[in-house]
Amino acid sequence: MMTDVFTDTIKGIKRERPPVWFMRQAGRVIPEYLKLREKYSFHQLMRTPELAAEVTLQPVRLLGVDAAILFSDILVIPEAMGMKLAFTDKGPRFDTALKDVKDPLSFLDANPEKLNHIYDAIDAIMATRPASTPLIGFCGAPLTTLFYMVQGISSNHQFPDAVEMMYRDKETTNKLFEAVTDLSIEYALKQVKHGISAFQLFDTHAGLVPYPLYHEMVMPHVRRILRAVQETGTPVIFFPKGLGAGMRLLKDEKIDFVGVDWQMSIEDAKAMLGPQTGVQGNLDPRILTSDLKTIQRELEKFLPFGSKEHKWIFNLGHGVLPNIPFGHLKFVVDWIKSTDWNRN
Ligand code: CP3
């Protein structure tokens, strides 16, 4: 029996076209989401399983994407480790940053039960999803998650004290990575148990450190999370934004798919990753604030790659931006689905 185009593709089975979904597709530009946001806070939406399920499935129903992604956030892990978090107009902000704490390890106090509402949300999604819609689970990778915890806030997407700590105090940094990784693995495996079809690890800030340092200090933890999920038979996607030339070091990691950011060409990424590894990406989201003619011209540039390469999931090179018109996202989905990719 044929399964859906996302699940087949991520398992390496050649299909007639690439699957399409968008990072940060839930929320942001969907009118039905924005209406719900007038009534409920982000935390309320995320913590009420029925509402989280509704918001998760909106992009499937309204945009026609091939996969849903769980409506949650990467910062639920620090919250479950006892850190108090607020989402402000300027982005997420922790009450107390680890950089200001004498002994960050004993400051943290993991309580995995604080994540239970997310498993309830997955159950609600499974119960209400259109037949065979795959659900992507996720969490933040240890570097991005720890950077928010150490800095307490992202100011202009820079985390200077977190980067400095990584150079100065490797021992503490490593223990903190360990703690985040342990809880992330438990969290990921529970998501698998509740029925996700694939798992994405978001490392949005991977590009903030030199890639040899990334490889030395972060990769062992990333590997541990990805392996744990893969051992259950669930495919993984790893998105190390900004890793650049460091991408070639992922070639032998046996990662199912690597998410490619908009800075690199998808062809170069594929060449660096080798034949085993699939790629996901990588249209520059800023193109989608332009006009349909420009958008179509940029989409057509993917034709040669997409017609010869079947281990490819179409996505953006980073998340949907709040100023992208809903109709432009819909145009992309329709274009991917109606194009003849000439894969026979
Ligand atoms: O993809 C999806 O739509 C599913 C849900 C999802 C959210 N956050 C919901 C959210 C996912 C996959 C994330 C991942 C996430 N969160 C990342 C990695 C991906 C990326 O975009 O780089 C990061 C770095 C975060 C941390 C975070 N959470 C930030 C920086 C912010 C504030 C700015 C923003 O992105 O809106 C959040 C809040 C957040 N996470 C909102 C949503 C819908 C907005 C909350 C609100 O309405 O104020």
mmCIF file of C-alpha atoms and ligand atoms in Angstrom:
data_model
loop_
_atom_site.group_PDB
_atom_site.id
_atom_site.type_symbol
_atom_site.label_atom_id
_atom_site.label_comp_id
_atom_site.label_asym_id
_atom_site.label_seq_id
_atom_site.Cartn_x
_atom_site.Cartn_y
_atom_site.Cartn_z
ATOM 1 C CA MET A 1 0.000 0.000 0.000
ATOM 2 C CA MET A 2 1.249 3.481 -0.845
ATOM 3 C CA THR A 3 1.682 5.782 2.096
ATOM 4 C CA ASP A 4 1.722 9.560 1.983
ATOM 5 C CA VAL A 5 4.336 11.459 -0.036
ATOM 6 C CA PHE A 6 6.143 12.852 3.032
ATOM 7 C CA THR A 7 6.570 9.483 4.753
ATOM 8 C CA ASP A 8 7.663 7.730 1.561
ATOM 9 C CA THR A 9 10.196 10.425 0.713
ATOM 10 C CA ILE A 10 11.764 10.555 4.168
ATOM 11 C CA LYS A 11 12.145 6.767 3.994
ATOM 12 C CA GLY A 12 13.963 7.089 0.678
ATOM 13 C CA ILE A 13 11.105 5.856 -1.539
ATOM 14 C CA LYS A 14 10.932 7.720 -4.853
ATOM 15 C CA ARG A 15 7.671 9.603 -5.428
ATOM 16 C CA GLU A 16 6.281 11.656 -8.298
ATOM 17 C CA ARG A 17 6.964 14.980 -6.574
ATOM 18 C CA PRO A 18 8.715 16.351 -3.484
ATOM 19 C CA PRO A 19 6.626 16.714 -0.315
ATOM 20 C CA VAL A 20 6.138 20.276 0.963
ATOM 21 C CA TRP A 21 5.799 21.741 4.460
ATOM 22 C CA PHE A 22 7.126 24.920 6.091
ATOM 23 C CA MET A 23 9.091 25.495 9.257
ATOM 24 C CA ARG A 24 6.924 27.700 11.521
ATOM 25 C CA GLN A 25 3.872 26.980 9.363
ATOM 26 C CA ALA A 26 1.544 26.888 12.378
ATOM 27 C CA GLY A 27 0.673 30.353 13.609
ATOM 28 C CA ARG A 28 2.261 33.484 12.229
ATOM 29 C CA VAL A 29 0.270 34.039 8.999
ATOM 30 C CA ILE A 30 -2.765 31.773 9.112
ATOM 31 C CA PRO A 31 -5.848 34.024 9.548
ATOM 32 C CA GLU A 32 -7.677 31.371 11.625
ATOM 33 C CA TYR A 33 -4.670 31.210 13.970
ATOM 34 C CA LEU A 34 -4.474 34.975 14.319
ATOM 35 C CA LYS A 35 -8.162 34.992 15.267
ATOM 36 C CA LEU A 36 -7.527 32.398 18.013
ATOM 37 C CA ARG A 37 -4.551 34.462 19.231
ATOM 38 C CA GLU A 38 -6.913 37.382 19.951
ATOM 39 C CA LYS A 39 -8.648 35.152 22.512
ATOM 40 C CA TYR A 40 -5.809 33.058 23.899
ATOM 41 C CA SER A 41 -2.139 33.611 24.739
ATOM 42 C CA PHE A 42 0.517 31.496 23.063
ATOM 43 C CA HIS A 43 1.001 29.543 26.302
ATOM 44 C CA GLN A 44 -2.753 28.882 26.558
ATOM 45 C CA LEU A 45 -2.890 27.601 22.981
ATOM 46 C CA MET A 46 0.117 25.381 23.536
ATOM 47 C CA ARG A 47 -1.071 24.012 26.884
ATOM 48 C CA THR A 48 -4.658 23.198 25.903
ATOM 49 C CA PRO A 49 -4.433 19.930 23.937
ATOM 50 C CA GLU A 50 -7.586 20.555 21.845
ATOM 51 C CA LEU A 51 -6.402 24.037 20.854
ATOM 52 C CA ALA A 52 -2.836 22.883 20.185
ATOM 53 C CA ALA A 53 -4.248 20.113 17.965
ATOM 54 C CA GLU A 54 -6.474 22.567 16.099
ATOM 55 C CA VAL A 55 -3.564 24.952 15.445
ATOM 56 C CA THR A 56 -1.260 22.078 14.436
ATOM 57 C CA LEU A 57 -3.731 20.889 11.800
ATOM 58 C CA GLN A 58 -4.701 24.308 10.387
ATOM 59 C CA PRO A 59 -1.823 24.362 7.853
ATOM 60 C CA VAL A 60 -2.822 20.902 6.578
ATOM 61 C CA ARG A 61 -6.429 21.935 6.024
ATOM 62 C CA LEU A 62 -5.879 25.526 4.892
ATOM 63 C CA LEU A 63 -2.545 25.413 3.050
ATOM 64 C CA GLY A 64 -2.542 21.787 1.928
ATOM 65 C CA VAL A 65 0.950 21.006 3.231
ATOM 66 C CA ASP A 66 1.973 17.333 3.290
ATOM 67 C CA ALA A 67 2.862 17.181 6.987
ATOM 68 C CA ALA A 68 1.830 18.810 10.245
ATOM 69 C CA ILE A 69 4.341 19.973 12.855
ATOM 70 C CA LEU A 70 3.464 19.859 16.508
ATOM 71 C CA PHE A 71 2.389 23.242 17.893
ATOM 72 C CA SER A 72 4.789 23.754 20.765
ATOM 73 C CA ASP A 73 8.132 25.490 21.251
ATOM 74 C CA ILE A 74 11.762 24.538 21.727
ATOM 75 C CA LEU A 75 11.825 26.442 25.037
ATOM 76 C CA VAL A 76 9.516 23.968 26.804
ATOM 77 C CA ILE A 77 12.678 22.044 27.746
ATOM 78 C CA PRO A 78 14.202 24.877 29.827
ATOM 79 C CA GLU A 79 10.759 25.451 31.343
ATOM 80 C CA ALA A 80 10.594 21.788 32.348
ATOM 81 C CA MET A 81 14.063 22.279 33.903
ATOM 82 C CA GLY A 82 12.617 24.872 36.247
ATOM 83 C CA MET A 83 13.348 28.085 34.330
ATOM 84 C CA LYS A 84 10.586 30.708 34.235
ATOM 85 C CA LEU A 85 9.839 31.997 30.746
ATOM 86 C CA ALA A 86 7.762 34.811 29.280
ATOM 87 C CA PHE A 87 7.106 35.502 25.598
ATOM 88 C CA THR A 88 7.434 39.272 25.267
ATOM 89 C CA ASP A 89 7.127 41.600 22.264
ATOM 90 C CA LYS A 90 10.893 41.334 21.959
ATOM 91 C CA GLY A 91 10.877 37.533 21.996
ATOM 92 C CA PRO A 92 11.353 34.959 24.742
ATOM 93 C CA ARG A 93 12.820 36.091 28.070
ATOM 94 C CA PHE A 94 13.820 33.995 31.089
ATOM 95 C CA ASP A 95 13.357 35.388 34.594
ATOM 96 C CA THR A 96 16.880 34.364 35.523
ATOM 97 C CA ALA A 97 19.644 33.720 32.996
ATOM 98 C CA LEU A 98 22.169 30.976 33.752
ATOM 99 C CA LYS A 99 24.997 33.464 33.144
ATOM 100 C CA ASP A 100 23.883 35.269 36.311
ATOM 101 C CA VAL A 101 23.751 32.158 38.473
ATOM 102 C CA LYS A 102 26.726 30.911 40.534
ATOM 103 C CA ASP A 103 26.086 27.204 40.094
ATOM 104 C CA PRO A 104 23.880 26.731 37.023
ATOM 105 C CA LEU A 105 23.820 22.940 37.377
ATOM 106 C CA SER A 106 22.223 22.912 40.800
ATOM 107 C CA PHE A 107 19.958 25.822 39.796
ATOM 108 C CA LEU A 108 18.248 23.516 37.292
ATOM 109 C CA ASP A 109 15.613 21.102 38.526
ATOM 110 C CA ALA A 110 14.152 18.856 35.825
ATOM 111 C CA ASN A 111 10.521 17.848 36.138
ATOM 112 C CA PRO A 112 9.612 15.819 33.029
ATOM 113 C CA GLU A 113 5.927 15.827 33.987
ATOM 114 C CA LYS A 114 5.738 19.451 32.944
ATOM 115 C CA LEU A 115 5.839 18.138 29.352
ATOM 116 C CA ASN A 116 2.783 15.895 29.753
ATOM 117 C CA HIS A 117 0.396 18.362 28.117
ATOM 118 C CA ILE A 118 2.396 17.985 24.897
ATOM 119 C CA TYR A 119 1.777 14.228 24.773
ATOM 120 C CA ASP A 120 -1.919 14.950 25.353
ATOM 121 C CA ALA A 121 -1.758 17.357 22.389
ATOM 122 C CA ILE A 122 -0.230 14.610 20.218
ATOM 123 C CA ASP A 123 -3.055 12.251 21.242
ATOM 124 C CA ALA A 124 -5.594 14.928 20.284
ATOM 125 C CA ILE A 125 -3.862 15.429 16.909
ATOM 126 C CA MET A 126 -3.884 11.678 16.233
ATOM 127 C CA ALA A 127 -7.607 11.556 17.034
ATOM 128 C CA THR A 128 -8.589 14.479 14.785
ATOM 129 C CA ARG A 129 -6.094 14.526 11.875
ATOM 130 C CA PRO A 130 -7.241 13.873 8.314
ATOM 131 C CA ALA A 131 -6.398 10.244 7.512
ATOM 132 C CA SER A 132 -2.687 9.503 7.116
ATOM 133 C CA THR A 133 -1.477 13.061 7.758
ATOM 134 C CA PRO A 134 2.052 12.605 9.107
ATOM 135 C CA LEU A 135 2.967 14.541 12.250
ATOM 136 C CA ILE A 136 6.491 15.895 12.745
ATOM 137 C CA GLY A 137 7.648 16.082 16.356
ATOM 138 C CA PHE A 138 10.576 18.278 17.344
ATOM 139 C CA CYS A 139 12.774 19.798 19.956
ATOM 140 C CA GLY A 140 15.595 22.333 20.028
ATOM 141 C CA ALA A 141 19.141 21.062 19.649
ATOM 142 C CA PRO A 142 21.359 21.394 22.736
ATOM 143 C CA LEU A 143 23.273 24.455 21.479
ATOM 144 C CA THR A 144 20.259 26.603 20.595
ATOM 145 C CA THR A 145 18.374 25.561 23.731
ATOM 146 C CA LEU A 146 21.340 26.188 26.051
ATOM 147 C CA PHE A 147 22.139 29.528 24.416
ATOM 148 C CA TYR A 148 18.683 30.872 25.351
ATOM 149 C CA MET A 149 19.105 29.481 28.884
ATOM 150 C CA VAL A 150 22.545 31.021 29.435
ATOM 151 C CA GLN A 151 21.826 34.402 27.846
ATOM 152 C CA GLY A 152 18.242 34.581 29.128
ATOM 153 C CA ILE A 153 17.154 36.493 26.050
ATOM 154 C CA SER A 154 18.096 36.674 22.382
ATOM 155 C CA SER A 155 19.166 40.221 21.597
ATOM 156 C CA ASN A 156 19.451 40.540 17.837
ATOM 157 C CA HIS A 157 19.964 36.775 17.739
ATOM 158 C CA GLN A 158 23.356 37.120 19.427
ATOM 159 C CA PHE A 159 24.320 35.160 22.539
ATOM 160 C CA PRO A 160 27.746 36.618 23.447
ATOM 161 C CA ASP A 161 27.917 35.342 27.042
ATOM 162 C CA ALA A 162 26.845 31.840 26.003
ATOM 163 C CA VAL A 163 29.533 31.682 23.292
ATOM 164 C CA GLU A 164 32.159 33.014 25.735
ATOM 165 C CA MET A 165 31.196 30.380 28.320
ATOM 166 C CA MET A 166 31.565 27.660 25.714
ATOM 167 C CA TYR A 167 35.214 28.700 25.148
ATOM 168 C CA ARG A 168 36.084 29.399 28.809
ATOM 169 C CA ASP A 169 34.358 26.694 30.824
ATOM 170 C CA LYS A 170 34.099 23.589 28.702
ATOM 171 C CA GLU A 171 33.398 21.367 31.677
ATOM 172 C CA THR A 172 30.324 23.236 32.908
ATOM 173 C CA THR A 173 29.127 23.782 29.345
ATOM 174 C CA ASN A 174 29.394 20.080 28.665
ATOM 175 C CA LYS A 175 27.485 19.160 31.816
ATOM 176 C CA LEU A 176 24.738 21.602 30.844
ATOM 177 C CA PHE A 177 24.603 20.114 27.328
ATOM 178 C CA GLU A 178 24.309 16.685 28.985
ATOM 179 C CA ALA A 179 21.397 17.782 31.158
ATOM 180 C CA VAL A 180 19.527 19.346 28.218
ATOM 181 C CA THR A 181 20.265 16.278 26.081
ATOM 182 C CA ASP A 182 19.017 13.799 28.697
ATOM 183 C CA LEU A 183 15.656 15.531 29.003
ATOM 184 C CA SER A 184 15.443 16.067 25.216
ATOM 185 C CA ILE A 185 15.886 12.327 24.627
ATOM 186 C CA GLU A 186 13.180 11.429 27.114
ATOM 187 C CA TYR A 187 10.914 14.029 25.477
ATOM 188 C CA ALA A 188 11.646 12.841 21.939
ATOM 189 C CA LEU A 189 11.059 9.187 22.782
ATOM 190 C CA LYS A 190 7.703 9.991 24.387
ATOM 191 C CA GLN A 191 6.708 11.916 21.253
ATOM 192 C CA VAL A 192 7.559 8.780 19.262
ATOM 193 C CA LYS A 193 5.492 6.628 21.612
ATOM 194 C CA HIS A 194 2.487 8.909 21.088
ATOM 195 C CA GLY A 195 2.690 8.542 17.311
ATOM 196 C CA ILE A 196 4.879 11.110 15.509
ATOM 197 C CA SER A 197 6.027 10.047 12.023
ATOM 198 C CA ALA A 198 9.338 11.940 11.981
ATOM 199 C CA PHE A 199 11.393 14.073 14.345
ATOM 200 C CA GLN A 200 13.162 17.363 13.605
ATOM 201 C CA LEU A 201 15.991 18.763 15.705
ATOM 202 C CA PHE A 202 16.164 22.574 15.347
ATOM 203 C CA ASP A 203 19.629 24.104 15.731
ATOM 204 C CA THR A 204 18.763 27.649 14.707
ATOM 205 C CA HIS A 205 21.946 29.139 16.173
ATOM 206 C CA ALA A 206 24.470 26.499 15.069
ATOM 207 C CA GLY A 207 26.165 29.127 12.870
ATOM 208 C CA LEU A 208 27.136 31.311 15.853
ATOM 209 C CA VAL A 209 30.240 29.253 16.624
ATOM 210 C CA PRO A 210 33.081 28.037 14.379
ATOM 211 C CA TYR A 211 32.204 24.661 12.958
ATOM 212 C CA PRO A 212 35.243 22.820 14.403
ATOM 213 C CA LEU A 213 34.065 23.903 17.873
ATOM 214 C CA TYR A 214 30.535 22.839 16.995
ATOM 215 C CA HIS A 215 31.802 19.470 15.908
ATOM 216 C CA GLU A 216 33.906 19.000 19.043
ATOM 217 C CA MET A 217 31.476 20.181 21.699
ATOM 218 C CA VAL A 218 27.957 19.926 20.322
ATOM 219 C CA MET A 219 27.898 17.080 17.813
ATOM 220 C CA PRO A 220 28.285 14.279 20.418
ATOM 221 C CA HIS A 221 25.055 15.439 22.076
ATOM 222 C CA VAL A 222 23.216 15.947 18.775
ATOM 223 C CA ARG A 223 24.292 12.444 17.757
ATOM 224 C CA ARG A 224 22.948 10.992 21.000
ATOM 225 C CA ILE A 225 19.476 12.511 20.439
ATOM 226 C CA LEU A 226 19.297 11.542 16.757
ATOM 227 C CA ARG A 227 20.472 7.959 17.421
ATOM 228 C CA ALA A 228 17.949 7.463 20.218
ATOM 229 C CA VAL A 229 15.094 8.458 17.903
ATOM 230 C CA GLN A 230 16.415 6.482 14.929
ATOM 231 C CA GLU A 231 16.669 3.343 17.064
ATOM 232 C CA THR A 232 12.866 3.403 17.323
ATOM 233 C CA GLY A 233 12.634 3.309 13.509
ATOM 234 C CA THR A 234 11.522 6.953 13.329
ATOM 235 C CA PRO A 235 13.354 9.055 10.707
ATOM 236 C CA VAL A 236 15.080 12.277 11.767
ATOM 237 C CA ILE A 237 15.683 15.690 10.220
ATOM 238 C CA PHE A 238 18.527 17.819 11.592
ATOM 239 C CA PHE A 239 18.477 21.568 10.869
ATOM 240 C CA PRO A 240 21.831 23.176 11.763
ATOM 241 C CA LYS A 241 21.244 26.715 10.521
ATOM 242 C CA GLY A 242 24.397 28.510 9.387
ATOM 243 C CA LEU A 243 26.720 25.510 9.749
ATOM 244 C CA GLY A 244 28.070 26.291 6.272
ATOM 245 C CA ALA A 245 31.191 24.376 5.288
ATOM 246 C CA GLY A 246 30.749 22.314 8.480
ATOM 247 C CA MET A 247 27.953 20.536 6.651
ATOM 248 C CA ARG A 248 30.474 18.170 5.075
ATOM 249 C CA LEU A 249 31.226 16.718 8.536
ATOM 250 C CA LEU A 250 27.648 15.402 8.648
ATOM 251 C CA LYS A 251 28.247 13.123 5.658
ATOM 252 C CA ASP A 252 28.920 9.974 7.670
ATOM 253 C CA GLU A 253 26.480 10.630 10.515
ATOM 254 C CA LYS A 254 23.701 8.517 8.939
ATOM 255 C CA ILE A 255 21.183 11.324 9.447
ATOM 256 C CA ASP A 256 18.055 10.653 7.370
ATOM 257 C CA PHE A 257 17.557 14.275 6.228
ATOM 258 C CA VAL A 258 19.473 17.490 6.838
ATOM 259 C CA GLY A 259 17.659 20.829 6.714
ATOM 260 C CA VAL A 260 19.499 23.339 4.522
ATOM 261 C CA ASP A 261 19.306 27.062 5.272
ATOM 262 C CA TRP A 262 18.864 29.719 2.562
ATOM 263 C CA GLN A 263 22.521 30.762 2.554
ATOM 264 C CA MET A 264 23.745 27.616 0.807
ATOM 265 C CA SER A 265 22.615 26.154 -2.494
ATOM 266 C CA ILE A 266 20.680 22.919 -2.171
ATOM 267 C CA GLU A 267 23.009 21.322 -4.758
ATOM 268 C CA ASP A 268 26.132 22.182 -2.722
ATOM 269 C CA ALA A 269 24.541 20.882 0.459
ATOM 270 C CA LYS A 270 23.607 17.611 -1.245
ATOM 271 C CA ALA A 271 27.126 17.251 -2.659
ATOM 272 C CA MET A 272 28.643 17.772 0.808
ATOM 273 C CA LEU A 273 26.224 15.333 2.439
ATOM 274 C CA GLY A 274 26.651 12.501 -0.050
ATOM 275 C CA PRO A 275 24.162 10.083 -1.573
ATOM 276 C CA GLN A 276 22.861 8.534 1.711
ATOM 277 C CA THR A 277 21.579 11.741 3.261
ATOM 278 C CA GLY A 278 18.406 13.474 2.086
ATOM 279 C CA VAL A 279 18.025 17.254 2.088
ATOM 280 C CA GLN A 280 15.199 19.541 3.154
ATOM 281 C CA GLY A 281 14.868 23.161 2.086
ATOM 282 C CA ASN A 282 15.674 25.788 1.155
ATOM 283 C CA LEU A 283 13.736 28.677 -0.437
ATOM 284 C CA ASP A 284 14.683 32.024 1.128
ATOM 285 C CA PRO A 285 11.536 32.978 3.100
ATOM 286 C CA ARG A 286 12.041 36.659 2.196
ATOM 287 C CA ILE A 287 11.204 35.834 -1.424
ATOM 288 C CA LEU A 288 7.665 35.155 -0.242
ATOM 289 C CA THR A 289 7.115 38.821 0.670
ATOM 290 C CA SER A 290 7.622 39.660 -3.030
ATOM 291 C CA ASP A 291 5.137 39.218 -5.923
ATOM 292 C CA LEU A 292 3.924 35.934 -7.425
ATOM 293 C CA LYS A 293 5.985 36.356 -10.603
ATOM 294 C CA THR A 294 9.196 36.652 -8.600
ATOM 295 C CA ILE A 295 8.176 33.744 -6.381
ATOM 296 C CA GLN A 296 7.471 31.504 -9.369
ATOM 297 C CA ARG A 297 10.801 32.420 -10.976
ATOM 298 C CA GLU A 298 12.648 31.395 -7.799
ATOM 299 C CA LEU A 299 10.628 28.172 -7.482
ATOM 300 C CA GLU A 300 11.494 27.201 -11.051
ATOM 301 C CA LYS A 301 15.180 27.222 -10.098
ATOM 302 C CA PHE A 302 14.491 24.065 -8.077
ATOM 303 C CA LEU A 303 13.267 22.142 -11.148
ATOM 304 C CA PRO A 304 16.597 20.614 -12.244
ATOM 305 C CA PHE A 305 17.408 19.500 -8.668
ATOM 306 C CA GLY A 306 13.931 18.185 -7.915
ATOM 307 C CA SER A 307 13.661 16.193 -11.125
ATOM 308 C CA LYS A 308 16.855 14.234 -10.522
ATOM 309 C CA GLU A 309 16.886 14.073 -6.707
ATOM 310 C CA HIS A 310 14.118 12.188 -4.925
ATOM 311 C CA LYS A 311 15.579 12.432 -1.396
ATOM 312 C CA TRP A 312 14.351 16.002 -1.120
ATOM 313 C CA ILE A 313 11.648 17.578 1.032
ATOM 314 C CA PHE A 314 10.679 21.066 -0.107
ATOM 315 C CA ASN A 315 10.761 23.656 2.685
ATOM 316 C CA LEU A 316 12.018 27.154 3.384
ATOM 317 C CA GLY A 317 15.605 27.913 4.376
ATOM 318 C CA HIS A 318 14.240 29.139 7.741
ATOM 319 C CA GLY A 319 10.791 29.730 9.241
ATOM 320 C CA VAL A 320 7.744 31.469 7.777
ATOM 321 C CA LEU A 321 8.043 35.231 8.470
ATOM 322 C CA PRO A 322 5.139 37.124 10.068
ATOM 323 C CA ASN A 323 4.847 39.491 7.054
ATOM 324 C CA ILE A 324 4.419 36.783 4.396
ATOM 325 C CA PRO A 325 0.908 36.894 2.854
ATOM 326 C CA PHE A 326 -1.020 33.665 3.452
ATOM 327 C CA GLY A 327 -1.848 33.478 -0.279
ATOM 328 C CA HIS A 328 1.845 33.373 -1.178
ATOM 329 C CA LEU A 329 2.407 30.291 0.974
ATOM 330 C CA LYS A 330 -0.631 28.670 -0.609
ATOM 331 C CA PHE A 331 0.776 29.522 -4.051
ATOM 332 C CA VAL A 332 3.994 27.667 -3.213
ATOM 333 C CA VAL A 333 2.142 24.565 -2.010
ATOM 334 C CA ASP A 334 -0.053 24.529 -5.128
ATOM 335 C CA TRP A 335 2.955 25.054 -7.398
ATOM 336 C CA ILE A 336 4.940 22.186 -5.863
ATOM 337 C CA LYS A 337 1.928 19.878 -6.107
ATOM 338 C CA SER A 338 0.902 20.765 -9.673
ATOM 339 C CA THR A 339 4.358 20.861 -11.266
ATOM 340 C CA ASP A 340 5.476 17.940 -13.406
ATOM 341 C CA TRP A 341 8.743 16.875 -11.776
ATOM 342 C CA ASN A 342 9.400 14.424 -14.570
ATOM 343 C CA ARG A 343 10.450 11.644 -12.221
ATOM 344 C CA ASN A 344 9.215 8.699 -14.251
HETATM 345 O O1 CP3 B 1 6.576 25.271 13.128
HETATM 346 C C1 CP3 B 1 5.589 25.566 13.798
HETATM 347 O O2 CP3 B 1 4.815 26.439 13.405
HETATM 348 C C2 CP3 B 1 5.312 24.796 15.072
HETATM 349 C C3 CP3 B 1 5.523 25.524 16.295
HETATM 350 C C4 CP3 B 1 6.864 26.133 16.644
HETATM 351 C C5 CP3 B 1 6.945 27.314 17.431
HETATM 352 N N1 CP3 B 1 8.274 27.534 17.707
HETATM 353 C C6 CP3 B 1 5.784 28.111 17.891
HETATM 354 C C7 CP3 B 1 5.972 29.484 18.388
HETATM 355 C C8 CP3 B 1 8.175 25.711 16.388
HETATM 356 C C9 CP3 B 1 8.656 24.540 15.559
HETATM 357 C C10 CP3 B 1 9.054 26.598 17.076
HETATM 358 C C11 CP3 B 1 10.526 26.447 17.084
HETATM 359 C C12 CP3 B 1 11.360 27.496 17.665
HETATM 360 N N2 CP3 B 1 11.094 28.298 18.750
HETATM 361 C C13 CP3 B 1 12.677 27.791 17.223
HETATM 362 C C14 CP3 B 1 13.405 27.059 16.113
HETATM 363 C C15 CP3 B 1 12.925 27.455 14.751
HETATM 364 C C16 CP3 B 1 13.217 28.893 14.381
HETATM 365 O O3 CP3 B 1 12.241 29.617 14.086
HETATM 366 O O4 CP3 B 1 14.373 29.258 14.316
HETATM 367 C C17 CP3 B 1 13.166 28.825 18.042
HETATM 368 C C18 CP3 B 1 14.525 29.483 17.932
HETATM 369 C C19 CP3 B 1 12.162 29.131 19.015
HETATM 370 C C20 CP3 B 1 12.237 30.129 20.131
HETATM 371 C C21 CP3 B 1 11.160 31.137 20.058
HETATM 372 N N3 CP3 B 1 9.836 30.896 20.368
HETATM 373 C C22 CP3 B 1 11.261 32.508 19.666
HETATM 374 C C23 CP3 B 1 12.538 33.177 19.237
HETATM 375 C C24 CP3 B 1 9.972 33.072 19.763
HETATM 376 C C25 CP3 B 1 9.552 34.526 19.577
HETATM 377 C C26 CP3 B 1 9.499 34.983 18.199
HETATM 378 C C27 CP3 B 1 8.672 34.090 17.274
HETATM 379 O O5 CP3 B 1 9.289 33.203 16.706
HETATM 380 O O6 CP3 B 1 7.465 34.278 17.135
HETATM 381 C C28 CP3 B 1 9.086 32.040 20.148
HETATM 382 C C29 CP3 B 1 7.628 32.162 20.331
HETATM 383 C C30 CP3 B 1 6.773 31.290 19.469
HETATM 384 N N4 CP3 B 1 6.999 29.976 19.172
HETATM 385 C C31 CP3 B 1 5.544 31.694 18.870
HETATM 386 C C32 CP3 B 1 5.040 30.561 18.202
HETATM 387 C C33 CP3 B 1 3.734 30.452 17.443
HETATM 388 C C34 CP3 B 1 4.916 33.084 18.969
HETATM 389 C C35 CP3 B 1 4.221 33.302 20.264
HETATM 390 C C36 CP3 B 1 3.366 34.541 20.173
HETATM 391 O O7 CP3 B 1 2.302 34.423 19.559
HETATM 392 O O8 CP3 B 1 3.801 35.546 20.704
#
